[in-house]
């Protein structure tokens, strides 16, 4: 292994001497000491405030010789210390319990499904104590968009603790976990176990039932393979099965092979319709919308859900259809629903980016490029998914010189408005229940205080500034050199 390179800068006599920094082993000791203090510190924020007030009251009562103040301060201090000792004792009992995490159910944005589960092998805490699971991390929702994530779930039984999670956007969730025992008053906490780090994809929100937008399975090409070998007749026979027609029995071959064989057609023909889908998650740095914003993230999330709903619906109505999905990162061939699920997971890390100079080509496209006629046939009909931030859409459509192109595009809705109070929102179609608090599929709600996303979400604070409002909210015109069918969907942002 090569030796590390150390660069030493010489300083002149006039330049001030650099500040002395602690030695590495000193920093390590300080870090270990802080971690140990943080792990064994018994009070929460409320408990720390109460402890400080109790100590102050105890000292002031002792100086003033106030018997009532001494009794109250001593009683409060005794209760705090007793809760801390009982919590530490029960945390030590659970410190050897093995934690089993179950993240088998996929996570989807803007919807509630089967929540993740954690199981602790051990008896639950006694008296007025609960086991708390602390999740803290961030959601990577864009190239520069990071949302802090904080979730605290309490449970009486550690054998099965469900973790209800809700996210306004899809992306990659990175978080670490902690366990502690806390009292029901929220004054003390006693940590136990080891910290673990997870990274999970949050997939685009699914559209269900009547919420699925208009979909047309137009476009595509047919790949046909035909095999015909009449001279090799015996390769197109199979053993006789009761129920075969008498005239289909090959008596000549059966007499030679001493077994009945049935003729089958020597002609096999397979047809597969391939639909080319272009997913344009692009923005132009020098265009009208050069950077990410809350509305651009909202439109991209709606577009991802639209794409997945399109693929699933077409596949279920036409199981023989295959898809060629082209993005800025390459080309993917989808032949089954499992391939669509895999694409949905990969869309979590697909953000708004600059359009590449040359179309991203995968193995299928490189093979087609070697045969110009075949590529023209594949690109004859296509389906395009785009947003209002795609300034290069018209130029791209002008290159589609043949066939029909169906464009699904998200556009700006009304100006972002603040959400009305729950009492003022009197929609006649709204029904009671938890599901009604979820926004429709074309509405994404944000909040700087983290209280509009979901009632059970503790906090969801933006960690990086993203412009909230767009100066130019005009939707660019779609101009192409061929027959184009445009389907638009308005996206509304609320906070």
CSV table of C-alpha atoms in Angstrom, one decimal:
chain,number,residue,atom,x,y,z
A,1,UNK,CA,0.0,0.0,0.0
A,2,UNK,CA,1.5,3.4,-0.9
A,3,UNK,CA,2.5,5.7,1.9
A,4,UNK,CA,0.2,8.7,2.6
A,5,UNK,CA,1.4,12.0,1.2
A,6,UNK,CA,1.7,14.8,3.7
A,7,UNK,CA,1.8,18.3,2.4
A,8,UNK,CA,3.5,20.9,4.7
A,9,UNK,CA,3.1,24.6,3.9
A,10,UNK,CA,5.9,27.0,4.9
A,11,UNK,CA,4.8,30.2,6.5
A,12,UNK,CA,6.7,33.5,6.5
A,13,UNK,CA,7.6,35.4,9.6
A,14,UNK,CA,4.9,38.0,8.9
A,15,UNK,CA,2.2,35.4,8.6
A,16,UNK,CA,0.4,34.4,11.8
A,17,UNK,CA,1.1,31.0,13.1
A,18,UNK,CA,-1.7,28.5,12.4
A,19,UNK,CA,-4.0,27.6,15.3
A,20,UNK,CA,-3.0,24.5,17.1
A,21,UNK,CA,-5.5,21.6,16.6
A,22,UNK,CA,-6.0,18.8,19.0
A,23,UNK,CA,-4.1,15.6,18.3
A,24,UNK,CA,-6.1,12.8,16.5
A,25,UNK,CA,-6.2,10.7,19.6
A,26,UNK,CA,-7.5,13.6,21.6
A,27,UNK,CA,-10.4,14.1,19.1
A,28,UNK,CA,-11.1,10.4,19.3
A,29,UNK,CA,-11.3,10.5,23.0
A,30,UNK,CA,-13.5,13.6,23.0
A,31,UNK,CA,-15.8,11.9,20.5
A,32,UNK,CA,-16.0,8.7,22.5
A,33,UNK,CA,-16.7,10.7,25.7
A,34,UNK,CA,-19.5,12.6,24.0
A,35,UNK,CA,-21.0,9.4,22.6
A,36,UNK,CA,-20.9,7.8,26.0
A,37,UNK,CA,-22.4,10.8,27.7
A,38,UNK,CA,-25.1,11.0,25.0
A,39,UNK,CA,-25.9,7.3,25.4
A,40,UNK,CA,-26.3,7.4,29.2
A,41,UNK,CA,-27.7,10.9,29.7
A,42,UNK,CA,-31.1,10.0,31.3
A,43,UNK,CA,-33.3,13.0,30.6
A,44,UNK,CA,-35.2,14.3,27.7
A,45,UNK,CA,-35.5,18.0,26.9
A,46,UNK,CA,-38.6,18.3,29.1
A,47,UNK,CA,-36.8,16.3,31.8
A,48,UNK,CA,-33.7,18.4,31.6
A,49,UNK,CA,-35.7,21.6,32.0
A,50,UNK,CA,-37.5,20.1,35.0
A,51,UNK,CA,-34.2,18.9,36.5
A,52,UNK,CA,-32.7,22.4,36.2
A,53,UNK,CA,-35.7,24.1,37.7
A,54,UNK,CA,-35.7,21.5,40.5
A,55,UNK,CA,-32.1,22.1,41.4
A,56,UNK,CA,-32.6,25.9,41.3
A,57,UNK,CA,-35.7,25.6,43.5
A,58,UNK,CA,-33.7,23.4,45.9
A,59,UNK,CA,-30.9,25.8,46.2
A,60,UNK,CA,-33.1,28.9,46.5
A,61,UNK,CA,-35.3,27.2,49.2
A,62,UNK,CA,-32.2,26.1,51.1
A,63,UNK,CA,-30.9,29.6,51.2
A,64,UNK,CA,-34.2,31.1,52.1
A,65,UNK,CA,-35.0,28.3,54.5
A,66,UNK,CA,-38.3,27.6,52.9
A,67,UNK,CA,-39.6,24.3,54.1
A,68,UNK,CA,-42.3,24.0,51.4
A,69,UNK,CA,-39.9,24.7,48.6
A,70,UNK,CA,-37.5,22.1,50.0
A,71,UNK,CA,-40.2,19.5,50.2
A,72,UNK,CA,-41.4,20.1,46.6
A,73,UNK,CA,-37.8,20.2,45.2
A,74,UNK,CA,-36.7,17.1,47.0
A,75,UNK,CA,-39.9,15.2,45.9
A,76,UNK,CA,-39.5,16.3,42.3
A,77,UNK,CA,-35.8,15.4,42.3
A,78,UNK,CA,-36.6,12.0,43.9
A,79,UNK,CA,-39.2,11.2,41.2
A,80,UNK,CA,-36.8,12.2,38.4
A,81,UNK,CA,-34.0,10.1,39.7
A,82,UNK,CA,-36.3,7.1,40.4
A,83,UNK,CA,-37.7,7.2,36.9
A,84,UNK,CA,-34.1,7.4,35.5
A,85,UNK,CA,-33.0,4.4,37.6
A,86,UNK,CA,-36.0,2.3,36.7
A,87,UNK,CA,-35.6,3.2,33.0
A,88,UNK,CA,-31.9,2.2,33.0
A,89,UNK,CA,-32.7,-1.0,34.8
A,90,UNK,CA,-35.3,-2.0,32.2
A,91,UNK,CA,-33.0,-0.9,29.3
A,92,UNK,CA,-30.3,-3.2,30.6
A,93,UNK,CA,-32.8,-6.1,30.5
A,94,UNK,CA,-33.5,-5.3,26.8
A,95,UNK,CA,-29.9,-4.5,25.8
A,96,UNK,CA,-29.3,-8.2,24.8
A,97,UNK,CA,-32.5,-8.5,22.8
A,98,UNK,CA,-31.9,-9.1,19.1
A,99,UNK,CA,-33.7,-6.7,16.7
A,100,UNK,CA,-35.2,-8.1,13.6
A,101,UNK,CA,-36.2,-5.6,10.9
A,102,UNK,CA,-38.8,-6.4,8.2
A,103,UNK,CA,-38.7,-4.1,5.2
A,104,UNK,CA,-40.1,-6.6,2.8
A,105,UNK,CA,-43.1,-4.4,1.9
A,106,UNK,CA,-42.1,-1.7,-0.5
A,107,UNK,CA,-42.4,2.0,0.5
A,108,UNK,CA,-44.5,4.3,-1.7
A,109,UNK,CA,-44.8,8.0,-1.7
A,110,UNK,CA,-48.0,9.8,-0.7
A,111,UNK,CA,-49.8,6.6,0.3
A,112,UNK,CA,-50.0,4.3,3.3
A,113,UNK,CA,-49.5,0.6,2.9
A,114,UNK,CA,-48.1,-2.3,4.9
A,115,UNK,CA,-45.7,-0.6,7.4
A,116,UNK,CA,-42.3,-1.9,8.2
A,117,UNK,CA,-42.0,-3.9,11.4
A,118,UNK,CA,-39.3,-4.4,14.0
A,119,UNK,CA,-39.3,-7.2,16.5
A,120,UNK,CA,-37.3,-7.4,19.8
A,121,UNK,CA,-36.9,-10.8,21.4
A,122,UNK,CA,-37.6,-10.0,25.1
A,123,UNK,CA,-40.1,-9.1,27.7
A,124,UNK,CA,-41.7,-5.6,27.5
A,125,UNK,CA,-41.0,-2.9,30.1
A,126,UNK,CA,-43.0,-2.7,33.3
A,127,UNK,CA,-44.9,0.1,35.1
A,128,UNK,CA,-45.3,3.3,33.2
A,129,UNK,CA,-42.5,2.7,30.6
A,130,UNK,CA,-42.6,2.1,26.8
A,131,UNK,CA,-40.1,1.0,24.2
A,132,UNK,CA,-39.3,3.8,21.7
A,133,UNK,CA,-37.9,3.3,18.2
A,134,UNK,CA,-36.2,6.4,16.9
A,135,UNK,CA,-35.7,6.9,13.1
A,136,UNK,CA,-33.6,9.8,12.0
A,137,UNK,CA,-32.2,10.5,8.5
A,138,UNK,CA,-33.0,12.2,5.3
A,139,UNK,CA,-34.9,11.7,2.0
A,140,UNK,CA,-32.9,12.3,-1.1
A,141,UNK,CA,-35.7,13.7,-3.4
A,142,UNK,CA,-33.6,15.4,-6.0
A,143,UNK,CA,-30.1,16.4,-7.1
A,144,UNK,CA,-30.0,19.1,-4.5
A,145,UNK,CA,-33.2,18.4,-2.5
A,146,UNK,CA,-32.7,16.8,0.9
A,147,UNK,CA,-35.6,16.5,3.4
A,148,UNK,CA,-34.7,15.7,7.0
A,149,UNK,CA,-36.7,12.8,8.4
A,150,UNK,CA,-37.5,12.2,12.1
A,151,UNK,CA,-39.8,9.6,13.5
A,152,UNK,CA,-40.4,8.4,17.1
A,153,UNK,CA,-42.7,5.4,17.6
A,154,UNK,CA,-43.6,4.1,21.1
A,155,UNK,CA,-45.0,0.7,21.9
A,156,UNK,CA,-45.9,-1.3,25.0
A,157,UNK,CA,-44.9,-4.6,23.5
A,158,UNK,CA,-41.4,-4.9,21.9
A,159,UNK,CA,-42.3,-8.2,20.2
A,160,UNK,CA,-43.9,-6.4,17.2
A,161,UNK,CA,-43.6,-2.7,16.6
A,162,UNK,CA,-45.1,-1.3,13.4
A,163,UNK,CA,-43.5,1.8,11.9
A,164,UNK,CA,-46.1,3.8,10.0
A,165,UNK,CA,-44.3,6.1,7.5
A,166,UNK,CA,-45.5,8.6,5.0
A,167,UNK,CA,-43.5,10.6,2.5
A,168,UNK,CA,-44.6,13.4,0.2
A,169,UNK,CA,-42.1,12.6,-2.5
A,170,UNK,CA,-40.3,9.5,-3.8
A,171,UNK,CA,-36.6,9.1,-3.5
A,172,UNK,CA,-33.9,7.3,-1.5
A,173,UNK,CA,-34.5,7.2,2.2
A,174,UNK,CA,-31.3,7.1,4.4
A,175,UNK,CA,-31.8,6.8,8.1
A,176,UNK,CA,-30.3,5.3,11.3
A,177,UNK,CA,-32.2,3.6,14.1
A,178,UNK,CA,-32.0,3.8,17.9
A,179,UNK,CA,-33.9,2.2,20.8
A,180,UNK,CA,-34.6,3.6,24.2
A,181,UNK,CA,-37.0,3.0,27.1
A,182,UNK,CA,-39.0,6.1,28.2
A,183,UNK,CA,-41.6,6.9,30.7
A,184,UNK,CA,-45.1,7.9,29.7
A,185,UNK,CA,-44.5,11.4,31.0
A,186,UNK,CA,-41.7,12.0,28.5
A,187,UNK,CA,-39.1,13.0,31.2
A,188,UNK,CA,-36.5,10.2,31.0
A,189,UNK,CA,-35.0,8.0,28.4
A,190,UNK,CA,-32.5,5.1,28.6
A,191,UNK,CA,-30.9,4.0,25.3
A,192,UNK,CA,-30.0,0.4,24.6
A,193,UNK,CA,-29.0,-1.8,21.7
A,194,UNK,CA,-26.8,-0.8,18.7
A,195,UNK,CA,-27.5,1.8,16.0
A,196,UNK,CA,-28.2,0.5,12.5
A,197,UNK,CA,-28.1,2.3,9.2
A,198,UNK,CA,-30.6,1.6,6.4
A,199,UNK,CA,-31.1,2.9,2.8
A,200,UNK,CA,-34.4,2.1,1.2
A,201,UNK,CA,-36.1,3.3,-2.1
A,202,UNK,CA,-39.3,5.2,-1.8
A,203,UNK,CA,-41.2,4.3,-5.0
A,204,UNK,CA,-43.5,6.6,-6.9
A,205,UNK,CA,-47.1,6.7,-5.6
A,206,UNK,CA,-49.4,4.3,-7.4
A,207,UNK,CA,-52.6,5.4,-9.1
A,208,UNK,CA,-55.6,3.2,-8.3
A,209,UNK,CA,-59.1,2.8,-9.5
A,210,UNK,CA,-60.6,5.9,-11.1
A,211,UNK,CA,-57.5,7.9,-10.3
A,212,UNK,CA,-55.6,6.4,-13.2
A,213,UNK,CA,-55.2,9.1,-15.9
A,214,UNK,CA,-56.1,8.6,-19.6
A,215,UNK,CA,-54.0,5.9,-21.2
A,216,UNK,CA,-53.7,4.8,-24.8
A,217,UNK,CA,-51.5,1.9,-25.9
A,218,UNK,CA,-50.7,3.5,-29.2
A,219,UNK,CA,-47.5,3.0,-31.1
A,220,UNK,CA,-45.0,0.2,-31.3
A,221,UNK,CA,-43.8,-2.3,-33.7
A,222,UNK,CA,-44.1,-6.0,-34.3
A,223,UNK,CA,-41.2,-8.4,-34.1
A,224,UNK,CA,-41.9,-11.7,-35.9
A,225,UNK,CA,-39.9,-14.8,-36.0
A,226,UNK,CA,-41.0,-17.5,-38.4
A,227,UNK,CA,-39.6,-21.1,-38.4
A,228,UNK,CA,-40.3,-23.6,-41.2
A,229,UNK,CA,-38.4,-26.8,-41.8
A,230,UNK,CA,-40.7,-29.2,-43.7
A,231,UNK,CA,-37.8,-31.6,-44.4
A,232,UNK,CA,-37.4,-32.4,-40.7
A,233,UNK,CA,-40.9,-33.6,-40.1
A,234,UNK,CA,-40.0,-35.8,-37.2
A,235,UNK,CA,-38.9,-32.8,-35.2
A,236,UNK,CA,-42.5,-31.5,-35.4
A,237,UNK,CA,-44.1,-34.5,-33.8
A,238,UNK,CA,-45.0,-35.3,-30.2
A,239,UNK,CA,-46.1,-38.4,-28.4
A,240,UNK,CA,-49.8,-39.4,-28.8
A,241,UNK,CA,-52.1,-38.0,-26.1
A,242,UNK,CA,-55.6,-39.4,-25.7
A,243,UNK,CA,-58.0,-37.0,-27.4
A,244,UNK,CA,-55.8,-36.3,-30.5
A,245,UNK,CA,-57.5,-36.5,-33.8
A,246,UNK,CA,-57.1,-39.9,-35.6
A,247,UNK,CA,-56.0,-38.3,-38.9
A,248,UNK,CA,-53.2,-36.4,-37.1
A,249,UNK,CA,-51.4,-39.6,-36.2
A,250,UNK,CA,-48.2,-40.2,-38.2
A,251,UNK,CA,-48.5,-43.9,-38.9
A,252,UNK,CA,-45.4,-44.1,-40.9
A,253,UNK,CA,-43.1,-42.7,-38.2
A,254,UNK,CA,-45.0,-44.6,-35.5
A,255,UNK,CA,-44.4,-47.9,-37.2
A,256,UNK,CA,-40.7,-47.2,-37.3
A,257,UNK,CA,-40.5,-46.0,-33.7
A,258,UNK,CA,-43.0,-48.6,-32.3
A,259,UNK,CA,-44.9,-45.8,-30.5
A,260,UNK,CA,-47.7,-43.5,-31.6
A,261,UNK,CA,-46.8,-40.0,-32.6
A,262,UNK,CA,-49.0,-37.0,-33.5
A,263,UNK,CA,-48.2,-34.5,-36.2
A,264,UNK,CA,-47.8,-30.9,-35.2
A,265,UNK,CA,-47.6,-27.8,-37.5
A,266,UNK,CA,-44.1,-27.3,-38.8
A,267,UNK,CA,-44.8,-23.5,-38.9
A,268,UNK,CA,-44.4,-21.5,-35.7
A,269,UNK,CA,-45.0,-17.8,-35.6
A,270,UNK,CA,-44.5,-15.5,-32.6
A,271,UNK,CA,-45.5,-11.8,-32.6
A,272,UNK,CA,-44.5,-9.4,-29.9
A,273,UNK,CA,-45.5,-5.8,-30.0
A,274,UNK,CA,-42.9,-3.5,-28.5
A,275,UNK,CA,-43.9,0.0,-27.3
A,276,UNK,CA,-41.2,2.6,-27.2
A,277,UNK,CA,-41.6,4.9,-24.2
A,278,UNK,CA,-39.4,8.0,-23.8
A,279,UNK,CA,-39.3,9.3,-20.3
A,280,UNK,CA,-37.9,12.9,-20.5
A,281,UNK,CA,-36.8,14.0,-17.0
A,282,UNK,CA,-34.9,16.9,-18.4
A,283,UNK,CA,-34.5,20.6,-17.7
A,284,UNK,CA,-32.4,23.2,-19.5
A,285,UNK,CA,-29.8,25.0,-17.3
A,286,UNK,CA,-30.2,28.2,-19.4
A,287,UNK,CA,-33.9,27.9,-19.9
A,288,UNK,CA,-36.9,29.4,-18.1
A,289,UNK,CA,-36.6,27.0,-15.2
A,290,UNK,CA,-32.8,26.3,-14.8
A,291,UNK,CA,-32.9,24.8,-11.3
A,292,UNK,CA,-35.0,22.5,-9.1
A,293,UNK,CA,-38.0,23.8,-7.1
A,294,UNK,CA,-40.8,22.4,-5.1
A,295,UNK,CA,-43.0,22.5,-8.2
A,296,UNK,CA,-40.5,20.7,-10.4
A,297,UNK,CA,-40.1,17.9,-7.8
A,298,UNK,CA,-43.9,17.7,-7.6
A,299,UNK,CA,-44.3,17.4,-11.4
A,300,UNK,CA,-41.6,14.8,-11.7
A,301,UNK,CA,-43.2,12.7,-9.0
A,302,UNK,CA,-46.6,12.8,-10.7
A,303,UNK,CA,-44.9,11.9,-14.0
A,304,UNK,CA,-43.2,8.9,-12.5
A,305,UNK,CA,-46.5,7.7,-11.1
A,306,UNK,CA,-48.1,8.3,-14.4
A,307,UNK,CA,-45.5,6.2,-16.2
A,308,UNK,CA,-45.8,3.3,-13.8
A,309,UNK,CA,-49.6,3.3,-14.1
A,310,UNK,CA,-49.3,3.4,-17.9
A,311,UNK,CA,-47.0,0.4,-18.0
A,312,UNK,CA,-49.0,-1.7,-15.6
A,313,UNK,CA,-52.3,-1.0,-17.2
A,314,UNK,CA,-51.2,-1.7,-20.7
A,315,UNK,CA,-49.4,-4.9,-19.6
A,316,UNK,CA,-52.5,-6.2,-17.8
A,317,UNK,CA,-54.7,-5.4,-20.8
A,318,UNK,CA,-52.2,-6.8,-23.3
A,319,UNK,CA,-49.9,-9.4,-21.7
A,320,UNK,CA,-48.1,-9.9,-25.0
A,321,UNK,CA,-46.8,-6.3,-25.2
A,322,UNK,CA,-43.2,-5.5,-24.3
A,323,UNK,CA,-41.8,-2.0,-23.5
A,324,UNK,CA,-38.6,-0.2,-24.4
A,325,UNK,CA,-38.2,2.6,-21.9
A,326,UNK,CA,-35.6,5.3,-22.8
A,327,UNK,CA,-34.4,7.7,-20.1
A,328,UNK,CA,-31.4,9.9,-19.7
A,329,UNK,CA,-29.4,7.0,-18.2
A,330,UNK,CA,-30.1,4.3,-20.8
A,331,UNK,CA,-32.6,2.0,-22.3
A,332,UNK,CA,-34.4,-0.8,-20.5
A,333,UNK,CA,-36.4,-3.7,-21.9
A,334,UNK,CA,-39.5,-4.6,-19.9
A,335,UNK,CA,-41.1,-8.0,-20.6
A,336,UNK,CA,-43.0,-8.8,-17.4
A,337,UNK,CA,-44.6,-7.1,-14.5
A,338,UNK,CA,-41.6,-7.9,-12.4
A,339,UNK,CA,-39.5,-5.8,-14.8
A,340,UNK,CA,-42.0,-2.9,-14.3
A,341,UNK,CA,-41.6,-3.3,-10.5
A,342,UNK,CA,-37.8,-3.1,-10.9
A,343,UNK,CA,-38.2,0.0,-13.0
A,344,UNK,CA,-40.4,1.6,-10.4
A,345,UNK,CA,-37.6,1.0,-7.8
A,346,UNK,CA,-35.0,2.5,-10.1
A,347,UNK,CA,-37.1,5.6,-10.7
A,348,UNK,CA,-36.6,6.6,-7.1
A,349,UNK,CA,-33.1,7.7,-7.9
A,350,UNK,CA,-34.0,9.4,-11.3
A,351,UNK,CA,-34.0,13.2,-10.9
A,352,UNK,CA,-34.3,16.2,-13.1
A,353,UNK,CA,-31.1,16.6,-15.1
A,354,UNK,CA,-29.7,18.1,-18.2
A,355,UNK,CA,-30.6,16.4,-21.4
A,356,UNK,CA,-27.6,14.4,-22.8
A,357,UNK,CA,-26.2,15.6,-26.1
A,358,UNK,CA,-26.7,12.1,-27.6
A,359,UNK,CA,-29.6,9.9,-26.7
A,360,UNK,CA,-28.6,7.4,-24.1
A,361,UNK,CA,-28.4,4.0,-25.8
A,362,UNK,CA,-28.5,0.6,-24.3
A,363,UNK,CA,-27.7,-2.8,-25.8
A,364,UNK,CA,-31.0,-2.9,-27.7
A,365,UNK,CA,-30.5,0.6,-29.2
A,366,UNK,CA,-26.8,-0.2,-30.1
A,367,UNK,CA,-28.0,-3.3,-31.9
A,368,UNK,CA,-30.7,-1.3,-33.7
A,369,UNK,CA,-28.2,1.4,-34.7
A,370,UNK,CA,-26.3,-1.2,-36.7
A,371,UNK,CA,-29.4,-1.7,-38.8
A,372,UNK,CA,-30.8,1.6,-39.9
A,373,UNK,CA,-34.0,0.2,-41.3
A,374,UNK,CA,-34.7,-1.7,-38.1
A,375,UNK,CA,-34.2,1.4,-36.0
A,376,UNK,CA,-36.6,3.4,-38.2
A,377,UNK,CA,-39.2,0.8,-37.8
A,378,UNK,CA,-38.8,0.8,-34.0
A,379,UNK,CA,-39.0,4.6,-33.8
A,380,UNK,CA,-42.0,4.8,-36.0
A,381,UNK,CA,-44.6,5.1,-33.2
A,382,UNK,CA,-43.7,6.1,-29.7
A,383,UNK,CA,-45.0,7.4,-26.4
A,384,UNK,CA,-43.4,10.4,-24.6
A,385,UNK,CA,-43.7,11.4,-20.9
A,386,UNK,CA,-42.5,14.9,-20.1
A,387,UNK,CA,-43.0,17.9,-17.8
A,388,UNK,CA,-43.5,21.6,-18.2
A,389,UNK,CA,-39.7,22.0,-17.4
A,390,UNK,CA,-38.7,20.2,-20.6
A,391,UNK,CA,-37.7,23.0,-23.0
A,392,UNK,CA,-36.3,20.6,-25.5
A,393,UNK,CA,-39.6,18.7,-26.0
A,394,UNK,CA,-40.5,20.4,-29.2
A,395,UNK,CA,-37.1,19.9,-30.8
A,396,UNK,CA,-37.3,16.2,-29.8
A,397,UNK,CA,-40.8,15.8,-31.4
A,398,UNK,CA,-39.6,17.4,-34.7
A,399,UNK,CA,-37.2,14.4,-35.0
A,400,UNK,CA,-40.2,12.0,-35.0
A,401,UNK,CA,-40.8,12.0,-38.7
A,402,UNK,CA,-43.0,8.9,-38.9
A,403,UNK,CA,-46.0,7.4,-37.2
A,404,UNK,CA,-48.0,8.6,-34.3
A,405,UNK,CA,-46.6,10.1,-31.1
A,406,UNK,CA,-48.6,10.3,-27.9
A,407,UNK,CA,-47.3,12.9,-25.4
A,408,UNK,CA,-48.2,12.7,-21.7
A,409,UNK,CA,-47.2,15.9,-20.0
A,410,UNK,CA,-47.6,17.5,-16.6
A,411,UNK,CA,-48.2,21.2,-16.6
A,412,UNK,CA,-48.6,24.0,-14.1
A,413,UNK,CA,-51.8,24.1,-12.2
A,414,UNK,CA,-53.2,27.1,-10.2
A,415,UNK,CA,-50.7,29.1,-8.2
A,416,UNK,CA,-49.6,27.3,-5.0
A,417,UNK,CA,-52.0,28.1,-2.2
A,418,UNK,CA,-52.0,27.5,1.5
A,419,UNK,CA,-54.2,24.7,2.6
A,420,UNK,CA,-57.4,25.7,4.3
A,421,UNK,CA,-58.1,24.5,7.8
A,422,UNK,CA,-59.8,21.1,8.1
A,423,UNK,CA,-63.0,22.8,9.4
A,424,UNK,CA,-63.3,25.1,6.4
A,425,UNK,CA,-62.8,22.3,3.8
A,426,UNK,CA,-66.3,21.2,3.1
A,427,UNK,CA,-66.1,19.0,0.0
A,428,UNK,CA,-69.3,17.2,-0.7
A,429,UNK,CA,-67.5,14.1,-2.1
A,430,UNK,CA,-65.2,13.8,1.0
A,431,UNK,CA,-65.9,10.9,3.2
A,432,UNK,CA,-64.8,10.3,6.8
A,433,UNK,CA,-61.7,8.2,7.5
A,434,UNK,CA,-57.9,8.4,7.5
A,435,UNK,CA,-57.7,7.9,3.7
A,436,UNK,CA,-59.5,11.2,3.1
A,437,UNK,CA,-56.6,13.1,4.6
A,438,UNK,CA,-54.4,11.9,1.8
A,439,UNK,CA,-54.1,14.3,-1.2
A,440,UNK,CA,-55.4,13.4,-4.6
A,441,UNK,CA,-52.7,12.0,-7.0
A,442,UNK,CA,-52.2,15.3,-8.8
A,443,UNK,CA,-51.8,17.3,-5.6
A,444,UNK,CA,-48.6,17.3,-3.5
A,445,UNK,CA,-48.6,19.1,-0.1
A,446,UNK,CA,-45.5,20.6,1.5
A,447,UNK,CA,-45.1,22.3,4.8
A,448,UNK,CA,-42.1,24.0,6.4
A,449,UNK,CA,-43.3,22.9,9.8
A,450,UNK,CA,-43.8,19.2,8.8
A,451,UNK,CA,-47.5,19.0,10.0
A,452,UNK,CA,-49.3,18.8,6.6
A,453,UNK,CA,-47.8,15.6,5.4
A,454,UNK,CA,-49.5,13.1,7.6
A,455,UNK,CA,-51.0,13.2,11.1
A,456,UNK,CA,-48.6,10.5,12.5
A,457,UNK,CA,-45.4,12.1,11.1
A,458,UNK,CA,-43.4,13.8,13.8
A,459,UNK,CA,-41.2,16.1,11.7
A,460,UNK,CA,-40.2,16.5,8.1
A,461,UNK,CA,-38.0,19.6,7.8
A,462,UNK,CA,-36.3,20.8,4.6
A,463,UNK,CA,-32.5,20.7,5.1
A,464,UNK,CA,-31.7,22.5,1.9
A,465,UNK,CA,-33.4,25.6,0.6
A,466,UNK,CA,-35.4,25.1,-2.6
A,467,UNK,CA,-37.3,27.9,-4.2
A,468,UNK,CA,-41.0,27.6,-3.5
A,469,UNK,CA,-42.6,29.8,-6.1
A,470,UNK,CA,-41.9,29.9,-9.9
A,471,UNK,CA,-41.6,33.2,-11.5
A,472,UNK,CA,-42.6,32.0,-15.0
A,473,UNK,CA,-45.5,29.5,-14.8
A,474,UNK,CA,-46.3,29.4,-18.5
A,475,UNK,CA,-46.4,26.0,-20.1
A,476,UNK,CA,-44.2,25.8,-23.2
A,477,UNK,CA,-46.1,25.1,-26.5
A,478,UNK,CA,-45.7,21.6,-28.0
A,479,UNK,CA,-44.6,21.9,-31.7
A,480,UNK,CA,-43.7,18.8,-33.7
A,481,UNK,CA,-43.4,17.8,-37.3
A,482,UNK,CA,-45.9,15.0,-37.3
A,483,UNK,CA,-49.2,13.8,-35.9
A,484,UNK,CA,-49.1,14.4,-32.1
A,485,UNK,CA,-51.7,13.6,-29.5
A,486,UNK,CA,-51.2,15.6,-26.3
A,487,UNK,CA,-52.6,14.5,-22.9
A,488,UNK,CA,-51.9,17.0,-20.1
A,489,UNK,CA,-52.3,16.7,-16.4
A,490,UNK,CA,-52.3,19.7,-14.1
A,491,UNK,CA,-50.2,19.5,-10.9
A,492,UNK,CA,-51.2,21.5,-7.8
A,493,UNK,CA,-48.8,22.3,-5.0
A,494,UNK,CA,-50.1,23.1,-1.5
A,495,UNK,CA,-48.5,23.9,1.8
